[in-house]
Tab-separated table of C-alpha atoms in Angstrom:
chain	number	residue	atom	x	y	z
L	27	MET	CA	7.135	0.922	76.385
L	28	PRO	CA	9.117	4.140	77.132
L	29	ASP	CA	9.525	6.423	74.100
L	30	ILE	CA	13.303	6.125	74.140
L	31	LEU	CA	13.115	2.315	74.095
L	32	ARG	CA	10.462	2.360	71.356
L	33	SER	CA	12.710	4.656	69.296
L	34	THR	CA	15.710	2.375	69.793
L	35	VAL	CA	13.772	-0.745	68.712
L	36	LEU	CA	12.318	1.025	65.668
L	37	THR	CA	15.766	2.261	64.612
L	38	ALA	CA	17.176	-1.273	64.905
L	39	LEU	CA	14.304	-2.715	62.851
L	40	LEU	CA	14.761	-0.125	60.102
L	41	ALA	CA	18.500	-0.767	60.001
L	42	THR	CA	17.916	-4.527	59.748
L	43	SER	CA	15.334	-4.006	56.999
L	44	ALA	CA	17.698	-1.776	55.030
L	45	THR	CA	20.452	-4.377	55.323
L	46	VAL	CA	18.150	-7.142	54.063
L	47	TRP	CA	17.058	-5.058	51.050
L	48	ALA	CA	20.657	-4.146	50.270
L	49	GLU	CA	21.793	-7.748	50.404
L	50	THR	CA	18.919	-9.231	48.380
L	51	PRO	CA	18.462	-7.171	45.180
L	52	GLU	CA	15.629	-8.159	42.910
L	53	ALA	CA	16.770	-10.787	40.422
L	54	PRO	CA	16.523	-9.746	36.750
L	55	LYS	CA	13.573	-11.272	34.960
L	56	THR	CA	14.426	-14.057	32.537
L	57	PRO	CA	12.640	-13.628	29.197
L	58	VAL	CA	10.146	-16.378	28.389
L	59	SER	CA	7.899	-16.823	25.355
L	60	PRO	CA	4.714	-18.870	24.895
L	61	VAL	CA	6.163	-20.118	21.595
L	62	PRO	CA	9.846	-20.681	20.674
L	63	LEU	CA	11.574	-17.845	18.868
L	64	ILE	CA	14.943	-16.244	18.140
L	65	ALA	CA	15.567	-12.573	18.929
L	66	LEU	CA	18.342	-10.090	18.196
L	67	VAL	CA	19.410	-7.688	20.947
L	68	PRO	CA	22.576	-5.567	21.085
L	69	GLY	CA	25.483	-7.991	20.798
L	70	LYS	CA	23.467	-11.212	21.229
L	71	VAL	CA	21.368	-13.762	19.381
L	72	LEU	CA	18.910	-15.292	21.873
L	73	TYR	CA	16.816	-18.446	21.811
L	74	ILE	CA	13.672	-17.977	23.933
L	75	ASP	CA	10.905	-20.421	24.846
L	76	SER	CA	8.536	-21.093	27.756
L	77	GLN	CA	11.413	-22.309	29.943
L	78	GLY	CA	13.646	-19.267	29.540
L	79	SER	CA	16.401	-18.086	27.222
L	80	ARG	CA	19.951	-18.911	26.181
L	81	THR	CA	22.555	-17.205	24.013
L	82	LEU	CA	23.202	-18.677	20.556
L	83	ALA	CA	25.860	-16.121	19.623
L	84	ASP	CA	27.481	-13.036	21.097
L	85	CYS	CA	29.399	-10.262	19.377
L	86	GLU	CA	31.454	-7.301	20.516
L	87	GLN	CA	33.639	-4.747	18.803
L	88	VAL	CA	36.514	-2.565	19.978
L	89	GLU	CA	36.818	0.933	18.535
L	90	GLU	CA	39.604	3.444	18.978
L	91	ARG	CA	38.898	7.186	18.890
L	92	ARG	CA	41.412	10.007	18.737
L	93	MET	CA	40.247	13.225	20.357
L	94	LEU	CA	40.589	16.159	17.965
L	95	ALA	CA	39.826	18.981	20.393
L	96	GLY	CA	39.466	19.836	24.057
L	97	PRO	CA	41.724	19.004	27.004
L	98	ASP	CA	42.216	15.435	25.730
L	99	LYS	CA	43.232	16.497	22.223
L	100	GLY	CA	45.503	13.923	20.626
L	101	LYS	CA	44.704	11.170	23.132
L	102	LEU	CA	43.419	7.737	22.063
L	103	PHE	CA	40.433	6.164	23.771
L	104	ARG	CA	39.267	2.577	23.320
L	105	GLU	CA	35.708	1.414	23.831
L	106	THR	CA	34.273	-2.083	23.798
L	107	GLU	CA	30.669	-2.184	22.680
L	108	PRO	CA	28.138	-4.836	21.651
L	109	CYS	CA	27.770	-5.287	17.890
L	110	SER	CA	24.716	-3.929	16.090
L	111	LEU	CA	22.699	-6.926	14.877
L	112	TRP	CA	19.911	-6.525	12.311
L	113	TYR	CA	17.781	-8.273	9.692
L	114	LEU	CA	17.030	-11.739	11.057
L	115	ALA	CA	15.777	-14.594	8.868
L	116	VAL	CA	14.743	-17.882	10.513
L	117	HIS	CA	13.982	-21.297	9.033
L	118	PRO	CA	11.354	-22.545	11.528
L	119	PRO	CA	11.587	-26.339	10.906
L	120	THR	CA	15.385	-26.604	11.360
L	121	GLY	CA	16.228	-23.679	13.636
L	122	ARG	CA	18.644	-22.238	11.103
L	123	TRP	CA	19.032	-18.473	11.136
L	124	ALA	CA	20.869	-15.699	9.324
L	125	MET	CA	21.441	-12.071	10.282
L	126	GLY	CA	23.355	-8.947	9.351
L	127	VAL	CA	26.068	-7.441	11.548
L	128	SER	CA	26.572	-3.729	10.977
L	129	VAL	CA	30.189	-2.617	10.563
L	130	SER	CA	30.747	1.141	10.723
L	131	GLY	CA	34.334	0.859	9.459
L	132	ASP	CA	37.140	3.385	9.921
L	133	VAL	CA	35.544	6.808	9.678
L	134	GLY	CA	37.366	10.045	10.431
L	135	SER	CA	39.184	9.750	13.745
L	136	THR	CA	37.463	6.468	14.653
L	137	ARG	CA	39.109	3.130	13.899
L	138	LEU	CA	37.739	-0.387	14.232
L	139	VAL	CA	40.329	-2.293	16.252
L	140	SER	CA	38.648	-5.693	16.360
L	141	MET	CA	35.367	-7.580	16.164
L	142	THR	CA	34.788	-10.831	18.049
L	143	LEU	CA	31.936	-13.239	17.343
L	144	SER	CA	31.338	-16.070	19.822
L	145	GLY	CA	34.952	-15.930	20.969
L	146	ARG	CA	36.514	-15.777	17.498
L	147	ARG	CA	38.028	-12.722	15.846
L	148	VAL	CA	36.259	-11.694	12.643
L	149	ASP	CA	38.052	-10.019	9.743
L	150	VAL	CA	36.199	-7.327	7.796
L	151	PRO	CA	36.929	-6.033	4.287
L	152	THR	CA	39.527	-3.258	4.063
L	153	ASP	CA	40.565	-0.709	1.444
L	154	LYS	CA	44.008	-0.416	-0.163
L	155	ALA	CA	45.224	1.592	2.823
L	156	GLY	CA	44.194	-1.167	5.210
L	157	ARG	CA	41.272	0.775	6.694
L	158	ALA	CA	38.106	-1.140	7.564
L	159	LYS	CA	35.245	-0.607	5.119
L	160	GLU	CA	31.612	0.009	6.021
L	161	GLY	CA	28.986	-2.672	5.364
L	162	ASN	CA	27.100	-5.669	6.734
L	163	LEU	CA	28.560	-9.075	7.536
L	164	LEU	CA	26.269	-12.030	6.911
L	165	VAL	CA	26.250	-14.467	9.820
L	166	MET	CA	24.579	-17.883	9.663
L	167	GLY	CA	23.862	-20.254	12.518
L	168	ASP	CA	21.576	-22.841	14.087
L	169	LEU	CA	20.433	-23.787	17.589
L	170	GLU	CA	23.998	-24.851	18.425
L	171	GLY	CA	25.579	-21.503	17.535
L	172	VAL	CA	27.395	-19.838	14.641
L	173	VAL	CA	27.952	-21.863	11.453
L	174	ALA	CA	29.483	-19.298	9.091
L	175	VAL	CA	30.454	-15.665	8.557
L	176	THR	CA	30.792	-14.081	5.116
L	177	PRO	CA	31.200	-10.499	3.900
L	178	GLY	CA	28.625	-11.302	1.234
L	179	ALA	CA	28.658	-9.304	-1.997
L	180	PRO	CA	31.918	-7.291	-2.341
L	181	ALA	CA	30.068	-4.336	-3.908
L	182	GLN	CA	28.148	-3.830	-0.650
L	183	TRP	CA	31.286	-2.658	1.167
L	184	THR	CA	32.365	0.944	0.795
L	185	SER	CA	34.718	3.617	2.089
L	186	ASN	CA	32.847	6.602	0.622
L	187	ASN	CA	30.119	6.891	3.305
L	188	ILE	CA	27.410	5.747	0.874
L	189	GLN	CA	25.067	3.544	2.858
L	190	ARG	CA	24.773	-0.037	1.619
L	191	SER	CA	22.980	-2.971	3.203
L	192	GLN	CA	22.651	-6.759	3.053
L	193	ARG	CA	19.434	-7.980	4.668
L	194	PRO	CA	18.651	-11.688	5.142
L	195	GLU	CA	14.918	-11.958	4.486
L	196	GLN	CA	13.796	-15.554	4.044
L	197	PHE	CA	15.077	-19.124	3.759
L	198	MET	CA	14.146	-21.400	0.907
L	199	ALA	CA	11.602	-24.075	1.858
L	200	ASP	CA	14.248	-26.736	2.557
L	201	GLY	CA	16.525	-24.368	4.486
L	202	SER	CA	19.443	-24.917	2.111
L	203	ARG	CA	19.728	-21.266	1.078
L	204	VAL	CA	18.733	-17.836	2.344
L	205	LEU	CA	17.509	-14.925	0.236
L	206	VAL	CA	19.256	-11.620	0.956
L	207	ALA	CA	18.052	-8.188	-0.150
L	208	ASN	CA	20.880	-5.803	-1.041
L	209	GLY	CA	20.415	-2.071	-1.241
L	210	THR	CA	21.966	1.360	-1.640
L	211	VAL	CA	20.394	4.814	-1.616
L	212	THR	CA	19.571	4.386	-5.327
L	213	THR	CA	19.387	0.641	-6.099
L	214	ALA	CA	18.054	-2.706	-4.860
L	215	ASP	CA	18.872	-6.274	-5.895
L	216	TRP	CA	18.667	-9.824	-4.477
L	217	TRP	CA	21.145	-12.610	-3.753
L	218	SER	CA	20.749	-16.242	-2.706
L	219	TRP	CA	23.376	-17.624	-0.299
L	220	SER	CA	23.983	-21.273	0.516
L	221	PHE	CA	23.817	-22.285	4.175
L	222	GLY	CA	27.030	-23.913	5.363
L	223	PRO	CA	30.581	-23.277	6.603
L	224	LYS	CA	31.525	-21.629	3.289
L	225	PRO	CA	28.473	-19.791	1.903
L	226	GLU	CA	28.325	-19.225	-1.847
L	227	GLY	CA	26.201	-16.468	-3.386
L	228	ILE	CA	24.130	-16.337	-6.561
L	229	HIS	CA	22.758	-13.084	-7.985
L	230	VAL	CA	19.047	-13.837	-8.553
L	231	LEU	CA	17.759	-10.320	-9.300
L	232	PRO	CA	19.885	-7.507	-10.813
L	233	ILE	CA	19.588	-3.829	-9.988
L	234	HIS	CA	17.078	-1.541	-11.761
L	235	VAL	CA	14.321	-4.175	-11.730
L	236	THR	CA	12.867	-3.149	-8.375
L	237	ASP	CA	13.447	0.267	-6.821
L	238	THR	CA	14.830	1.164	-3.397
L	239	ALA	CA	11.497	0.237	-1.762
L	240	SER	CA	12.464	-3.327	-2.730
L	241	ASN	CA	9.779	-6.022	-2.443
L	242	ASP	CA	8.111	-8.155	0.217
L	243	LEU	CA	8.380	-11.948	0.407
L	244	VAL	CA	5.502	-13.987	1.823
L	245	LEU	CA	6.366	-17.354	3.346
L	246	GLY	CA	4.837	-20.096	1.211
L	247	GLU	CA	4.374	-17.912	-1.881
L	248	SER	CA	6.672	-18.285	-4.892
L	249	ARG	CA	5.824	-14.888	-6.392
L	250	THR	CA	6.733	-11.355	-5.365
L	251	VAL	CA	5.957	-7.893	-6.755
L	252	MET	CA	8.580	-5.695	-8.436
L	253	ARG	CA	8.126	-1.904	-8.644
L	254	HIS	CA	10.229	0.538	-10.630
L	255	GLU	CA	9.542	3.971	-12.089
L	256	ARG	CA	10.738	2.861	-15.529
L	257	GLY	CA	9.884	-0.844	-15.522
L	258	GLY	CA	6.505	-0.363	-13.845
L	259	VAL	CA	4.820	-3.001	-11.675
L	260	ARG	CA	5.653	-6.620	-12.483
L	261	ILE	CA	5.443	-9.968	-10.763
L	262	ALA	CA	8.526	-12.141	-10.421
L	263	THR	CA	8.491	-15.891	-9.876
L	264	MET	CA	11.276	-17.163	-7.647
L	265	ASP	CA	13.172	-20.358	-8.431
L	266	PRO	CA	12.231	-22.966	-5.772
L	267	THR	CA	15.859	-24.057	-5.339
L	268	GLY	CA	17.202	-20.525	-4.985
L	269	THR	CA	19.919	-21.286	-7.548
L	270	LYS	CA	18.492	-19.577	-10.637
L	271	PRO	CA	17.499	-15.990	-11.504
L	272	TRP	CA	13.909	-14.951	-10.905
L	273	LYS	CA	11.554	-14.920	-13.898
L	274	LEU	CA	9.870	-11.588	-14.583
L	275	GLY	CA	6.326	-11.200	-15.854
L	276	PRO	CA	5.065	-8.408	-18.150
L	277	PRO	CA	4.289	-4.894	-16.849
L	278	MET	CA	0.899	-4.585	-15.184
L	279	LYS	CA	-1.684	-1.807	-15.596
L	280	GLN	CA	-1.221	-0.598	-12.025
L	281	LYS	CA	0.794	2.617	-11.647
L	282	ARG	CA	3.976	2.478	-9.620
L	283	LYS	CA	3.532	5.854	-7.930
L	284	GLY	CA	1.764	5.472	-4.595
L	285	LEU	CA	1.563	1.670	-4.747
L	286	LEU	CA	2.950	0.476	-1.414
L	287	SER	CA	3.558	-2.890	0.323
L	288	PRO	CA	2.215	-5.173	-2.435
L	289	MET	CA	2.071	-8.861	-1.523
L	290	VAL	CA	0.941	-11.915	-3.481
L	291	LEU	CA	-1.493	-14.283	-1.781
L	292	GLY	CA	-2.550	-17.107	-4.089
L	293	ASP	CA	-4.159	-15.571	-7.162
L	294	SER	CA	-4.511	-12.140	-5.571
L	295	MET	CA	-2.261	-9.155	-4.933
L	296	VAL	CA	-3.075	-7.027	-1.897
L	297	PHE	CA	-1.575	-3.574	-1.479
L	298	TYR	CA	-1.900	-0.088	0.012
L	299	ARG	CA	-2.470	2.888	-2.280
L	300	GLU	CA	-1.401	6.343	-1.071
L	301	GLY	CA	-4.023	9.066	-0.968
L	302	THR	CA	-4.191	12.138	-3.199
L	303	GLN	CA	-3.353	15.454	-1.534
L	304	ASP	CA	-5.609	18.446	-2.128
L	305	GLU	CA	-4.460	22.079	-2.205
L	306	GLY	CA	-4.182	22.061	1.574
L	307	LEU	CA	-1.991	18.917	1.456
L	308	ASN	CA	-4.816	16.898	3.035
L	309	CYS	CA	-6.179	13.486	2.047
L	310	GLU	CA	-9.825	13.337	3.018
L	311	GLY	CA	-12.909	11.570	1.760
L	312	ALA	CA	-12.348	10.122	-1.708
L	313	ASP	CA	-8.740	11.318	-1.562
L	314	SER	CA	-7.856	9.162	1.478
L	315	ALA	CA	-5.405	6.301	1.214
L	316	THR	CA	-6.963	2.921	0.399
L	317	TYR	CA	-6.422	-0.807	0.818
L	318	ARG	CA	-6.897	-2.830	-2.358
L	319	ARG	CA	-6.830	-6.307	-3.853
L	320	LEU	CA	-6.205	-7.328	-7.445
L	321	ASP	CA	-7.374	-10.590	-8.994
L	322	LEU	CA	-4.297	-11.728	-10.944
L	323	ARG	CA	-6.431	-13.937	-13.198
L	324	THR	CA	-9.036	-11.383	-14.279
L	325	GLY	CA	-7.255	-8.085	-13.607
L	326	GLN	CA	-10.199	-6.859	-11.529
L	327	GLU	CA	-9.173	-4.408	-8.747
L	328	LYS	CA	-11.252	-3.769	-5.639
L	329	VAL	CA	-11.007	-1.371	-2.689
L	330	TRP	CA	-11.566	-3.261	0.568
L	331	GLY	CA	-10.633	-0.554	3.055
L	332	THR	CA	-10.089	3.182	3.438
L	333	HIS	CA	-7.485	4.895	5.619
L	334	ASP	CA	-9.686	7.898	6.329
L	335	THR	CA	-8.019	11.353	6.406
L	336	TYR	CA	-4.555	9.827	5.919
L	337	CYS	CA	-2.319	10.142	2.867
L	338	SER	CA	-0.079	7.206	3.860
L	339	GLY	CA	1.287	5.375	6.888
L	340	GLY	CA	-0.967	2.318	6.964
L	341	GLU	CA	1.047	-0.059	4.796
L	342	LEU	CA	0.617	-3.831	4.998
L	343	LEU	CA	3.211	-5.339	7.336
L	344	ALA	CA	2.802	-9.114	6.997
L	345	ALA	CA	0.700	-11.743	5.260
L	346	SER	CA	-0.123	-15.422	5.756
L	347	SER	CA	-0.196	-17.633	2.686
L	348	ARG	CA	-1.886	-20.443	4.589
L	349	ARG	CA	-4.716	-18.325	6.041
L	350	LYS	CA	-4.928	-15.819	3.171
L	351	THR	CA	-4.743	-12.916	5.602
L	352	ALA	CA	-2.845	-9.612	5.669
L	353	TYR	CA	-1.980	-7.420	8.659
L	354	PHE	CA	-1.563	-3.695	9.151
L	355	ILE	CA	-1.344	-1.109	11.937
L	356	GLN	CA	-3.076	2.271	12.034
L	357	SER	CA	-1.859	4.962	14.423
L	358	HIS	CA	-5.189	6.766	15.052
L	359	TYR	CA	-3.090	9.828	15.793
L	360	PHE	CA	-5.938	12.278	15.176
L	361	SER	CA	-8.499	10.406	17.291
L	362	THR	CA	-7.446	8.190	20.216
L	363	GLY	CA	-3.704	8.385	19.602
L	364	VAL	CA	-3.446	4.640	20.265
L	365	SER	CA	-2.262	2.426	17.411
L	366	LYS	CA	-4.274	-0.700	16.630
L	367	LEU	CA	-3.593	-3.925	14.734
L	368	TYR	CA	-5.943	-5.188	12.028
L	369	GLU	CA	-6.339	-8.384	9.994
L	370	TYR	CA	-7.839	-8.576	6.518
L	371	SER	CA	-9.153	-11.942	5.321
L	372	LEU	CA	-9.249	-12.478	1.562
L	373	ASP	CA	-11.602	-15.439	1.867
L	374	ARG	CA	-14.125	-13.558	4.032
L	375	ASP	CA	-13.364	-10.177	2.443
L	376	GLU	CA	-13.541	-8.476	5.826
L	377	VAL	CA	-11.361	-6.575	8.265
L	378	ARG	CA	-11.057	-7.592	11.929
L	379	GLU	CA	-9.665	-5.396	14.705
L	380	LEU	CA	-7.297	-7.461	16.859
L	381	LYS	CA	-6.793	-7.072	20.593
L	382	ALA	CA	-3.313	-5.604	20.427
L	383	GLU	CA	-2.745	-1.884	20.944
L	384	GLY	CA	0.243	0.434	21.080
L	385	MET	CA	2.294	-1.535	18.574
L	386	GLU	CA	4.646	-0.023	16.003
L	387	GLY	CA	5.390	-2.986	13.737
L	388	VAL	CA	5.449	-6.715	13.032
L	389	HIS	CA	8.718	-8.634	13.243
L	390	ASP	CA	7.361	-12.014	12.133
L	391	LEU	CA	4.294	-14.109	11.408
L	392	SER	CA	4.331	-17.835	12.161
L	393	GLU	CA	4.204	-20.310	9.292
L	394	ASP	CA	0.656	-21.384	10.193
L	395	GLY	CA	-0.481	-17.771	10.527
L	396	ARG	CA	-1.499	-18.159	14.161
L	397	ASN	CA	1.076	-16.036	15.992
L	398	LEU	CA	2.648	-12.632	15.372
L	399	ILE	CA	5.708	-11.050	16.976
L	400	LEU	CA	4.813	-7.395	17.502
L	401	ASN	CA	7.206	-4.633	18.464
L	402	ALA	CA	6.667	-1.408	20.375
L	403	ARG	CA	8.745	1.635	21.246
L	404	GLY	CA	12.052	0.878	22.945
L	405	GLY	CA	12.494	-2.429	21.154
L	406	VAL	CA	10.141	-4.360	23.428
L	407	ILE	CA	8.246	-7.227	21.822
L	408	GLY	CA	5.254	-9.439	22.467
L	409	VAL	CA	3.531	-12.470	20.963
L	410	TYR	CA	-0.078	-12.219	19.787
L	411	ASP	CA	-2.163	-15.389	19.368
L	412	ASN	CA	-4.675	-15.012	16.531
L	413	ASP	CA	-6.826	-17.919	17.671
L	414	THR	CA	-7.231	-16.947	21.322
L	415	ASP	CA	-6.836	-13.151	21.050
L	416	GLU	CA	-4.181	-13.333	23.779
L	417	PHE	CA	-1.167	-11.027	23.865
L	418	THR	CA	1.970	-11.778	25.887
L	419	TRP	CA	4.748	-9.263	26.553
L	420	LEU	CA	8.244	-10.749	26.722
L	421	THR	CA	9.359	-9.175	29.996
L	422	GLY	CA	13.032	-8.679	30.734
L	423	LEU	CA	13.755	-8.082	27.059
L	424	GLU	CA	14.284	-4.750	25.319
L	425	LYS	CA	16.116	-3.107	22.449
L	426	VAL	CA	15.140	-6.022	20.196
L	427	THR	CA	16.013	-5.223	16.581
L	428	ASP	CA	14.386	-8.294	14.999
L	429	ALA	CA	12.837	-11.640	15.929
L	430	GLY	CA	11.559	-14.773	14.216
L	431	PHE	CA	9.463	-17.827	15.130
L	432	LEU	CA	10.676	-21.411	15.388
L	433	ASP	CA	8.759	-24.635	14.767
L	434	VAL	CA	11.495	-27.255	15.052
L	435	ARG	CA	10.337	-30.719	13.974
């Protein structure tokens, strides 16, 4: 074939190829999960299973900004952005869920024009001047969509730039109410809200009983650990109906300072104790941070693990009441630089390294203790199967702020 003809044919083929690629862009990957779950991404609540995903709720807000300097000084600009969704609680048997929607309010030259949730305009608390306050809306829903929206506790809305939060943490066993942790920069307390079109709240734990570190709830356990610099370390028993205040036990011998992530599992309390810094601000050898368990019947405390050379940073992240196991991540910054996930079994009194690396946290642990939702940098998540040691990334999904398992019956 003459060179000029060969060149003409090649040019035609390249042009055709370029046209085909331009006309057939790669389709976006649909997130799938080996087990059903609900995930929060910017502006959306997603249901995801092995068949794909669908939107349970969507939220957007319109803000108006007045330019105070530059060539556009004095001009108004409007932006429509997805809402910031946080703090997801899921009731696995029924598919009910609750979350917090962050409202930045009217601050400086920025004004909240509107917020729309699943096609309906949402009103937020305002001050006497009619300016939107800052806080968290509580939104409840199920697998059909949104059921209710409430501003929650009035005291959690402010116009003075003091950060306040309302964080749905866990449903009661029957799904009739959801426990919500409230917090400020100096206080923490708990509320119980009924699930339904018109949620009603009950104050179950007042402020100054647990400090700003708050306390962890373990699914299936009725007790949780309170910590406060004045009140010390105490165990509270939660009312099973969620309609009565929690009952507080007497102060324990354990010191509050350095006692992190305590969780009750049966008749034991497991926790992480910060290390003791030497003159060089190091925590090595006997001064390293430790993992401990306390027998709540006998008061006997035992060290079951050491976080060598670290002062802190290895707190417990989740626990299974059914399996009597606790989970934590260590960064290994000074050695391999690759974080690893570990499981501690109370029954076997041993630690097991799991086949999941590079994780930063745990979003949820399934009710039977088999599966964990792990999160990594960028808000990507994956599901780890404890029984098979298999890990599955949820491709096509990022910027996830929280996620929870489902086990609809």
